[in-house]
Amino acid sequence: MKKLRVGVLYGGRSGEHEVSLASAAAVFQNLDPERYEAIPIRINKDGRWVLPSAAPRLTSAAAVIGAMATAPGGSDGKAEDERDAQLVPRPSGQHRERSELVAGVDLDVVFPTLHGPYGEDGTVQGLMELANVPYVGAGVLASAVGMDKAAMKLVFAAKGLPICDYEVVLKHEWRKNEHSVLHTVVNRLGFPVFVKPANLGSSVGISKARHAVELRAAIALAAEFDRKVIVEAAVPSAREIECSVLGNDEPEASVPGEIVPSREFYDYEAKYLDEGSLPLIPAPLSEAQAAEVRALSIAAFKAIDGAGMARVDFLLARDTGILYLNEVNTIPGFTTIGMYSKLWAASGLEFPRLIDRLIALALERHAEKQQLRTSM
């Protein structure tokens, strides 16, 4: 059987660059060498695309962060055994069996493990659409909506999905009149609240505010990462529930899991820098609660027009038992603490077979698009 050539695209310009390297390492380690020829394609922090001679090996985000912190100049410096990747999109067609995204590299499919802006937000997906290259995961629209928490909440609300109260703060409004913004947020939401950049993941730039002084600092911090800031009313004594979704037009949901964070909430440090957070798989939920999580996960996936994969995150109030939809991650982490593959493994689908499904879904969706008319 002819091997499929899979370009694994990783790195990127976002603050989640290191997490992406760990996700890519896990994908490389679980691609069946009997079925696939894996090609590493890295986007450095400065935006340069390079073709490394070897794939990343560290699957722990903490290990990657530590290695990059101690490496002279960081690990994104130009190595002698890598070459620049020149973007020269050449779609497959009548005279080409494979697609070409970078010069001299023919590919059957691209597997993006990019997290955050300039990778998970529809930008790279748009590039691959223009190149007519099959790729794993959500398309342009779902990726963009899944990245922008403000847009995502509007879509969820339009579909009648349960979300907590929130306010959107624009950076220029904050600079113009901090007092007015604080007054509006406090009157609308009270305390405590969570403040986060609208277009980042991995809990980068997130803070909890219990009073006005903390709220001012939290908004200022989030505004360093994005022009749009989300302020959410805190769910009392919230449990963090996660569920994995797989599929295109007929998506399936995994068993739900729960994260018991090592800190007050599941921030960047709790996710990647300490090892005290505890994953519970399956989550200790009643059958009715687990069914609700799975149903809402599929509803959220469909609401943003998802494809391929997504991890859906929830907040479950301990006192009332009310379940709130938090967000959809269209390129979930595949690191050692990543829940997406773990939840599918607990559902009977091990990581290598999960990758098989994701690649098959990408090729299936691409083939369907090729049947669409492009002229009258």
Short mmCIF file of C-alpha atoms in Angstrom, two decimals, residues 90-249:
data_model
loop_
_atom_site.label_atom_id
_atom_site.label_comp_id
_atom_site.label_asym_id
_atom_site.label_seq_id
_atom_site.Cartn_x
_atom_site.Cartn_y
_atom_site.Cartn_z
CA ARG A 90 0.43 23.96 -6.34
CA PRO A 91 -2.86 22.05 -6.00
CA SER A 92 -3.21 18.44 -7.06
CA GLY A 93 -5.07 18.01 -10.31
CA GLN A 94 -4.96 16.50 -13.75
CA HIS A 95 -1.16 16.48 -13.95
CA ARG A 96 -0.31 16.32 -10.24
CA GLU A 97 -1.13 13.44 -7.93
CA ARG A 98 -0.21 15.33 -4.78
CA SER A 99 -0.54 18.94 -3.62
CA GLU A 100 2.41 21.20 -2.97
CA LEU A 101 2.26 23.78 -0.18
CA VAL A 102 5.98 24.51 0.00
CA ALA A 103 8.40 24.26 -2.89
CA GLY A 104 9.69 20.75 -3.53
CA VAL A 105 7.44 19.04 -0.96
CA ASP A 106 4.52 17.07 -2.38
CA LEU A 107 1.85 16.28 0.23
CA ASP A 108 -1.32 14.22 0.41
CA VAL A 109 -2.63 16.03 3.49
CA VAL A 110 -1.55 18.61 6.08
CA PHE A 111 -1.99 18.00 9.81
CA PRO A 112 -1.85 21.40 11.57
CA THR A 113 -0.94 21.35 15.26
CA LEU A 114 -0.81 25.14 15.52
CA HIS A 115 -2.38 26.73 18.58
CA GLY A 116 -3.59 30.31 18.91
CA PRO A 117 -3.48 33.22 16.44
CA TYR A 118 -1.89 32.78 13.01
CA GLY A 119 -2.61 29.08 12.98
CA GLU A 120 -5.79 28.05 14.78
CA ASP A 121 -7.77 31.14 13.80
CA GLY A 122 -8.52 30.46 10.13
CA THR A 123 -5.45 32.18 8.69
CA VAL A 124 -3.49 29.04 7.84
CA GLN A 125 -6.73 27.24 6.96
CA GLY A 126 -7.42 29.97 4.39
CA LEU A 127 -3.95 29.49 2.93
CA MET A 128 -4.57 25.75 2.55
CA GLU A 129 -7.97 26.38 0.98
CA LEU A 130 -6.35 28.68 -1.58
CA ALA A 131 -3.72 26.03 -2.25
CA ASN A 132 -6.47 23.39 -2.46
CA VAL A 133 -4.55 21.17 -0.04
CA PRO A 134 -6.44 18.69 2.17
CA TYR A 135 -5.96 19.45 5.87
CA VAL A 136 -7.05 18.05 9.21
CA GLY A 137 -9.57 19.93 11.31
CA ALA A 138 -11.97 22.83 11.06
CA GLY A 139 -12.30 25.11 8.05
CA VAL A 140 -11.81 28.87 7.88
CA LEU A 141 -15.12 29.91 9.46
CA ALA A 142 -15.15 27.43 12.34
CA SER A 143 -11.49 28.14 13.08
CA ALA A 144 -12.06 31.89 13.20
CA VAL A 145 -15.18 31.63 15.36
CA GLY A 146 -13.53 29.03 17.59
CA MET A 147 -10.59 31.38 18.17
CA ASP A 148 -12.59 34.56 18.86
CA LYS A 149 -14.40 34.00 22.16
CA ALA A 150 -16.63 37.03 21.63
CA ALA A 151 -17.85 35.79 18.24
CA MET A 152 -18.17 32.26 19.63
CA LYS A 153 -20.44 33.42 22.44
CA LEU A 154 -22.67 35.26 19.97
CA VAL A 155 -23.04 32.06 17.95
CA PHE A 156 -23.76 29.98 21.06
CA ALA A 157 -26.36 32.50 22.24
CA ALA A 158 -28.02 32.52 18.81
CA LYS A 159 -28.34 28.73 19.05
CA GLY A 160 -29.76 28.90 22.57
CA LEU A 161 -26.77 27.14 24.15
CA PRO A 162 -26.12 27.82 27.86
CA ILE A 163 -23.34 30.37 28.50
CA CYS A 164 -22.46 32.49 31.51
CA ASP A 165 -22.97 36.28 31.51
CA TYR A 166 -20.16 38.27 29.93
CA GLU A 167 -19.02 41.65 28.64
CA VAL A 168 -16.69 42.48 25.76
CA VAL A 169 -14.15 45.25 26.34
CA LEU A 170 -12.36 46.75 23.35
CA LYS A 171 -8.83 47.98 23.89
CA HIS A 172 -9.49 51.44 22.48
CA GLU A 173 -12.50 51.87 24.78
CA TRP A 174 -10.36 50.84 27.75
CA ARG A 175 -7.65 53.35 26.85
CA LYS A 176 -10.23 56.07 26.31
CA ASN A 177 -12.14 55.72 29.59
CA GLU A 178 -11.09 53.06 32.09
CA HIS A 179 -13.54 54.32 34.72
CA SER A 180 -16.55 53.99 32.42
CA VAL A 181 -15.56 50.46 31.36
CA LEU A 182 -15.05 49.35 34.97
CA HIS A 183 -18.40 50.85 35.97
CA THR A 184 -20.21 49.00 33.17
CA VAL A 185 -18.55 45.66 33.87
CA VAL A 186 -19.07 45.79 37.65
CA ASN A 187 -22.72 46.85 37.37
CA ARG A 188 -23.42 44.14 34.81
CA LEU A 189 -21.46 41.22 36.25
CA GLY A 190 -20.42 42.01 39.82
CA PHE A 191 -17.57 39.96 41.32
CA PRO A 192 -15.78 37.62 40.99
CA VAL A 193 -15.11 37.60 37.24
CA PHE A 194 -12.63 36.01 34.88
CA VAL A 195 -10.82 38.21 32.36
CA LYS A 196 -9.21 36.80 29.23
CA PRO A 197 -7.95 37.85 25.78
CA ALA A 198 -10.61 37.05 23.19
CA ASN A 199 -8.18 35.41 20.76
CA LEU A 200 -5.80 33.26 22.74
CA GLY A 201 -5.92 29.75 24.14
CA SER A 202 -3.97 27.66 26.65
CA SER A 203 -5.18 30.06 29.38
CA VAL A 204 -2.64 32.70 28.29
CA GLY A 205 -3.37 36.12 29.82
CA ILE A 206 -6.28 34.93 31.99
CA SER A 207 -6.88 36.38 35.46
CA LYS A 208 -9.51 36.14 38.18
CA ALA A 209 -10.69 39.46 39.64
CA ARG A 210 -12.43 39.73 43.00
CA HIS A 211 -12.53 43.53 43.26
CA ALA A 212 -12.00 46.67 41.18
CA VAL A 213 -8.22 46.86 41.69
CA GLU A 214 -7.77 43.29 40.41
CA LEU A 215 -10.22 43.92 37.58
CA ARG A 216 -8.25 46.93 36.35
CA ALA A 217 -5.02 44.93 36.40
CA ALA A 218 -6.66 41.92 34.72
CA ILE A 219 -8.09 43.95 31.83
CA ALA A 220 -4.75 45.70 31.35
CA LEU A 221 -2.97 42.33 31.20
CA ALA A 222 -5.44 40.78 28.75
CA ALA A 223 -5.25 43.89 26.54
CA GLU A 224 -1.51 43.28 26.14
CA PHE A 225 -2.39 40.13 24.18
CA ASP A 226 -5.47 41.23 22.20
CA ARG A 227 -7.49 44.26 21.13
CA LYS A 228 -10.60 42.52 22.44
CA VAL A 229 -11.06 41.35 26.04
CA ILE A 230 -13.74 39.06 27.48
CA VAL A 231 -14.96 39.51 31.06
CA GLU A 232 -17.07 36.58 32.31
CA ALA A 233 -19.11 36.17 35.46
CA ALA A 234 -17.51 33.42 37.54
CA VAL A 235 -19.49 30.20 37.88
CA PRO A 236 -19.68 29.42 41.62
CA SER A 237 -17.42 26.54 42.70
CA ALA A 238 -17.06 25.50 39.08
CA ARG A 239 -15.93 22.06 37.97
CA GLU A 240 -13.98 22.00 34.69
CA ILE A 241 -15.51 19.43 32.34
CA GLU A 242 -14.14 18.56 28.88
CA CYS A 243 -15.41 16.47 25.99
CA SER A 244 -13.84 15.52 22.65
CA VAL A 245 -15.71 15.63 19.35
CA LEU A 246 -14.76 13.77 16.17
CA GLY A 247 -16.38 13.85 12.74
CA ASN A 248 -17.62 16.03 9.92
CA ASP A 249 -21.34 16.14 9.21
#
